[in-house]
mmCIF file with all atom_site columns, C-alpha atoms in Angstrom:
data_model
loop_
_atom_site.group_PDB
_atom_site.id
_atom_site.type_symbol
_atom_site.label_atom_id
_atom_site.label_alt_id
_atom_site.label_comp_id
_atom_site.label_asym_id
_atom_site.label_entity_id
_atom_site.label_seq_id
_atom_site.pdbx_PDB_ins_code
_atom_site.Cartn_x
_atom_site.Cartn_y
_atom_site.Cartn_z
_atom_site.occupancy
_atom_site.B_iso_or_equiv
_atom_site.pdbx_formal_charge
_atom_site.auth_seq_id
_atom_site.auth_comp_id
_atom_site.auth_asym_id
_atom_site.auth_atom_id
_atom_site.pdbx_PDB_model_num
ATOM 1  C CA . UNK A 1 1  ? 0.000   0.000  0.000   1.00 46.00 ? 1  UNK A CA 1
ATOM 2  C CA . UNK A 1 2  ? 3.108   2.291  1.242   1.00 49.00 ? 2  UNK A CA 1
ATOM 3  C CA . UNK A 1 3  ? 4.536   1.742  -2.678  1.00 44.00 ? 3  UNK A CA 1
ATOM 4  C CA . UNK A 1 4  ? 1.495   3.016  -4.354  1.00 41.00 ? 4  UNK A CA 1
ATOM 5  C CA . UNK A 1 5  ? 1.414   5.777  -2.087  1.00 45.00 ? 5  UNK A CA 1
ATOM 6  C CA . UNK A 1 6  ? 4.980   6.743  -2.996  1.00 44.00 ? 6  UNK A CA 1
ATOM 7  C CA . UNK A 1 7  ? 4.322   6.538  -6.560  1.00 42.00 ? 7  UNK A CA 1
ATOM 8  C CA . UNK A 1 8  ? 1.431   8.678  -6.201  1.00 41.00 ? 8  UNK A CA 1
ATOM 9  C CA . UNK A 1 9  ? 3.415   10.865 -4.570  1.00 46.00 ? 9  UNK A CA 1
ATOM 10 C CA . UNK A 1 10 ? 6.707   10.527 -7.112  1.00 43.00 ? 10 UNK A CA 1
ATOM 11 C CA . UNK A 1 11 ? 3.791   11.201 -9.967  1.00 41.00 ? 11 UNK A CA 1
ATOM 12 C CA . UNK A 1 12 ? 3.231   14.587 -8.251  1.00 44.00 ? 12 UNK A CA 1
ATOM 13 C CA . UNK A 1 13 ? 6.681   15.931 -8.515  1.00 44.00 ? 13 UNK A CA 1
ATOM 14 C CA . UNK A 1 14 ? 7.708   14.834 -12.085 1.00 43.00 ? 14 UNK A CA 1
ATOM 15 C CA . UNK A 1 15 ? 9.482   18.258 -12.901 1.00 42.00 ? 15 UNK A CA 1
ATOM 16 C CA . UNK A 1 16 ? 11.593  17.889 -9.901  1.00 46.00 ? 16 UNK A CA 1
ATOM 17 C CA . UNK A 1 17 ? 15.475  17.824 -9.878  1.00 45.00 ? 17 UNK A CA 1
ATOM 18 C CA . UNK A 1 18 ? 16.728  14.327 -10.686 1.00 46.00 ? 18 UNK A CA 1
ATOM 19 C CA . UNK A 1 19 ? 18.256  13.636 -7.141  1.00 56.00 ? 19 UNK A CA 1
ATOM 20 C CA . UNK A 1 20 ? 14.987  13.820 -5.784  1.00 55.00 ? 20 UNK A CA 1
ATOM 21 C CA . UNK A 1 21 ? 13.422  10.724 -6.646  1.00 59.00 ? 21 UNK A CA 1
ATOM 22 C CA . UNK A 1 22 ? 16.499  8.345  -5.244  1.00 62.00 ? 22 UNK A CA 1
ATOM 23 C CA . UNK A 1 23 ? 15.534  10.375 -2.007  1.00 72.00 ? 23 UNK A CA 1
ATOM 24 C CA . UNK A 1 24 ? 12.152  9.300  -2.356  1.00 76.00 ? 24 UNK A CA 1
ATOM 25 C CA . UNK A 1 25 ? 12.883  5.677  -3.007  1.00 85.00 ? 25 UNK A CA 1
ATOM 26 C CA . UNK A 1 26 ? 14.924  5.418  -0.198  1.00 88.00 ? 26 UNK A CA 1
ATOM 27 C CA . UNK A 1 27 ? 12.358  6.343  1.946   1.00 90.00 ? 27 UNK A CA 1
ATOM 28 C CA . UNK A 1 28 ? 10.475  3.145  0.690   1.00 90.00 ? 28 UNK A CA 1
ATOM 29 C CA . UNK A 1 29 ? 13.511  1.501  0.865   1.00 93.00 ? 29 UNK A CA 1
ATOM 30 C CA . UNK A 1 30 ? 13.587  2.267  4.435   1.00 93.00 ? 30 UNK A CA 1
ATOM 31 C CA . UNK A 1 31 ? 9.772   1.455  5.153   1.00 94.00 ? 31 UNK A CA 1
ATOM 32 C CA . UNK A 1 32 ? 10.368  -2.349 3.743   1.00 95.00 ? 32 UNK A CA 1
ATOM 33 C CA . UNK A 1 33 ? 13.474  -2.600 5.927   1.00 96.00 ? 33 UNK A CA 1
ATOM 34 C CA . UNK A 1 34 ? 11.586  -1.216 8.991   1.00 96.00 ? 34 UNK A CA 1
ATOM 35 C CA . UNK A 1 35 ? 8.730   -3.684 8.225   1.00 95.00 ? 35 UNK A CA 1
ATOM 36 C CA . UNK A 1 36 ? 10.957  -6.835 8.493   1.00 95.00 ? 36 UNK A CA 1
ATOM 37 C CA . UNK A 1 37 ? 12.035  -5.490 12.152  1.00 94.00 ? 37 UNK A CA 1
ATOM 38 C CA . UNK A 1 38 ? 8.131   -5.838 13.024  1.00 93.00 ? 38 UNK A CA 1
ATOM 39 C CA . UNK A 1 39 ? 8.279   -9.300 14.433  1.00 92.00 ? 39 UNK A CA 1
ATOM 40 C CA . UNK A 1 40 ? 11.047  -8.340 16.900  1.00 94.00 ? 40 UNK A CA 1
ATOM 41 C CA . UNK A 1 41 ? 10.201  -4.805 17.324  1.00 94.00 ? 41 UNK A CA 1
ATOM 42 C CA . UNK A 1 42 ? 6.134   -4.659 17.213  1.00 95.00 ? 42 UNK A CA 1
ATOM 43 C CA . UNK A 1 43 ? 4.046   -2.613 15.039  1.00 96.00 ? 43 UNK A CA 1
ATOM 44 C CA . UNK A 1 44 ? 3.595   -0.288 17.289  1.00 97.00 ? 44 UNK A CA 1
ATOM 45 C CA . UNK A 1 45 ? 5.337   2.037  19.997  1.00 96.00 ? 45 UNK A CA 1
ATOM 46 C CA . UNK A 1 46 ? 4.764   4.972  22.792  1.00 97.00 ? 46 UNK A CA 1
ATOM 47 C CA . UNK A 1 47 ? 5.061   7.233  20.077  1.00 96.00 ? 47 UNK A CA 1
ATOM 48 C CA . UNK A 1 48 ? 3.105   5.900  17.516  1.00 97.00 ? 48 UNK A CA 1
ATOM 49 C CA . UNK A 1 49 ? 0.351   5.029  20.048  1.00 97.00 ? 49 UNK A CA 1
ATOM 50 C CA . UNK A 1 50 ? 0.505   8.810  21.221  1.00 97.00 ? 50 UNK A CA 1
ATOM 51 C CA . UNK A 1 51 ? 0.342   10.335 17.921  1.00 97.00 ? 51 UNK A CA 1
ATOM 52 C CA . UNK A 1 52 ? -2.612  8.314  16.631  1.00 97.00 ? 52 UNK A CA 1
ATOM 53 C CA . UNK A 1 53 ? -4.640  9.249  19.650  1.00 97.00 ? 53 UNK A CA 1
ATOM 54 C CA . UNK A 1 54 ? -3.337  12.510 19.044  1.00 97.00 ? 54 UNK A CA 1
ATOM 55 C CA . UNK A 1 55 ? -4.335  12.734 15.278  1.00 97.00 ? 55 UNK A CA 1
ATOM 56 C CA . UNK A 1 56 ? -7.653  10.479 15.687  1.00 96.00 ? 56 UNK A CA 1
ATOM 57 C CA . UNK A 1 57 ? -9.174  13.328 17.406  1.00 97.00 ? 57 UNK A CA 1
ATOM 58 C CA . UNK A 1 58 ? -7.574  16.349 15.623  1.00 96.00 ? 58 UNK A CA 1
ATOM 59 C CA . UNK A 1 59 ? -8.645  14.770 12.297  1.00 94.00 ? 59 UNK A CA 1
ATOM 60 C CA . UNK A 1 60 ? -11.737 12.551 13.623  1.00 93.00 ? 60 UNK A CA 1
ATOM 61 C CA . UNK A 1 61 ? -12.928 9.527  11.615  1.00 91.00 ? 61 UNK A CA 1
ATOM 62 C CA . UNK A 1 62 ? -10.839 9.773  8.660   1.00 91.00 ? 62 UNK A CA 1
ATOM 63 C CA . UNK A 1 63 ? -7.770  9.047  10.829  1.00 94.00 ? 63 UNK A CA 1
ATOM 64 C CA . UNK A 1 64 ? -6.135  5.504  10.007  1.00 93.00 ? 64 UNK A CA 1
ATOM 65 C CA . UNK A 1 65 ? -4.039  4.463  12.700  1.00 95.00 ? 65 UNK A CA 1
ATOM 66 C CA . UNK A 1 66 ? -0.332  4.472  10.981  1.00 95.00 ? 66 UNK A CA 1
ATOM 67 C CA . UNK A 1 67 ? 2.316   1.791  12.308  1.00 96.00 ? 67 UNK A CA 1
ATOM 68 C CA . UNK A 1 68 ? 6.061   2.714  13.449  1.00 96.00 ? 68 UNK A CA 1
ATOM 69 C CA . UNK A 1 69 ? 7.511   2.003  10.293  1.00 96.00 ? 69 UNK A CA 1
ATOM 70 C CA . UNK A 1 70 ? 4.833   3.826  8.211   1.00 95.00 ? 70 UNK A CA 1
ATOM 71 C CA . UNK A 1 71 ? 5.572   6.932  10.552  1.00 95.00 ? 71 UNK A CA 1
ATOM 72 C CA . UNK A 1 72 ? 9.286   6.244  9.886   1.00 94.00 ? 72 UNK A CA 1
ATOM 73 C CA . UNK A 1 73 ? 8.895   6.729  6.061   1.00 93.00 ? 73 UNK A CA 1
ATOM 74 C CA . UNK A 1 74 ? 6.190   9.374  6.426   1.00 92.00 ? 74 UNK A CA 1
ATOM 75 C CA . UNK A 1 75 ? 8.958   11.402 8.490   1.00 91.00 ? 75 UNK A CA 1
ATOM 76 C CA . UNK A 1 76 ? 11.747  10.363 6.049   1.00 90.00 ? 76 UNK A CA 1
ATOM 77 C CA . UNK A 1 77 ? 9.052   11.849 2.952   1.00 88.00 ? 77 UNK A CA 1
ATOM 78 C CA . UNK A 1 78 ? 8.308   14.949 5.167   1.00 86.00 ? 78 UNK A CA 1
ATOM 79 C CA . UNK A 1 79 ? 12.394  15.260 5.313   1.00 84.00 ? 79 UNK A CA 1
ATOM 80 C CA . UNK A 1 80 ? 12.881  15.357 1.527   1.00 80.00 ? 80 UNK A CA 1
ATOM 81 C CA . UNK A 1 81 ? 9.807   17.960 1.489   1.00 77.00 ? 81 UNK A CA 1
ATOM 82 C CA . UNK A 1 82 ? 11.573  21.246 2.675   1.00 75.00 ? 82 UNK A CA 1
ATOM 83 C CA . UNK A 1 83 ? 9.028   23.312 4.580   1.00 69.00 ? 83 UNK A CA 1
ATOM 84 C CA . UNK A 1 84 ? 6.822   20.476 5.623   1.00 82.00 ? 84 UNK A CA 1
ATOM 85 C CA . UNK A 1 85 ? 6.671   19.660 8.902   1.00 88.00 ? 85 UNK A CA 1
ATOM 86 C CA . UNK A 1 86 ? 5.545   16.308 10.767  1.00 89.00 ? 86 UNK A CA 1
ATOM 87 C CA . UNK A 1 87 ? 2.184   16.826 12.190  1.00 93.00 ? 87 UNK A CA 1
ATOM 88 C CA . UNK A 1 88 ? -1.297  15.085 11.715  1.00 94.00 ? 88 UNK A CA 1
ATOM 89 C CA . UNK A 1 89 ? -2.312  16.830 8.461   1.00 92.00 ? 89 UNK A CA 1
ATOM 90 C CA . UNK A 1 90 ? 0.677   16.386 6.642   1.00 89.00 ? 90 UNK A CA 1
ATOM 91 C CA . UNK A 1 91 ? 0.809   12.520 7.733   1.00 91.00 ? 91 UNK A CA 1
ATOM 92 C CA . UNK A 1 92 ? -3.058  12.126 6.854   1.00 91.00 ? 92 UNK A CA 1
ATOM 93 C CA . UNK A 1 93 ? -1.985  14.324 3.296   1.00 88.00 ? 93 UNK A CA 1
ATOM 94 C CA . UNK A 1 94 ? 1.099   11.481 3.182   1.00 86.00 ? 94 UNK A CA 1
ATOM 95 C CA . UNK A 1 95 ? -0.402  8.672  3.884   1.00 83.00 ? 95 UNK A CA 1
ATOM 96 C CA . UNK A 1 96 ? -3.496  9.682  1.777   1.00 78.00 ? 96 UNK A CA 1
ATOM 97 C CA . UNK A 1 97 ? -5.669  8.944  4.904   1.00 53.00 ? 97 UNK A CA 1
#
């Protein structure tokens, strides 16, 4: 789901500089990664938990909960994005929630 995301969001930024899309990439690169830690690590963490309570009620029923490695690409995404920063909106705009 993550990958069509990231193409969606590749497809949006076509005209950009050619360095861009390896950044992009290895963000997905680093979601597929994270999601082979999930056995070990668990889905989910004090963070994670926090921020989807947090964003469930700022954004209400649209909200999908999003797992540790999802918000570890999302941030890597919001990164390569210069003047985005990581709050509920931008995840929800992200993660197409």
């Amino acid at each position: 789901m993550f990958l069509i995301i990231l193409l969606l969001v590749v497809s949006v930024f076509d005209g950009s500089e050619s360095g861009y899309f390896g950044d992009l990439f290895k963000c997905n690169d680093l979601l597929l990664r994270c999601r082979g830690t999930e056995l070990t690590a668990g889905k989910y963490d004090d963070i994670v938990l926090q921020i989807n309570r947090n964003c469930s009620q700022e954004i209400g029923s649209q909200w999908s909960n999003i797992t540790r490695c999802e918000l570890e690409a999302t941030k890597c995404l919001v990164t390569q994005m210069n003047g985005m920063e990581l709050n509920c909106e931008n995840i929800a705009d992200i993660m197409h929630l």
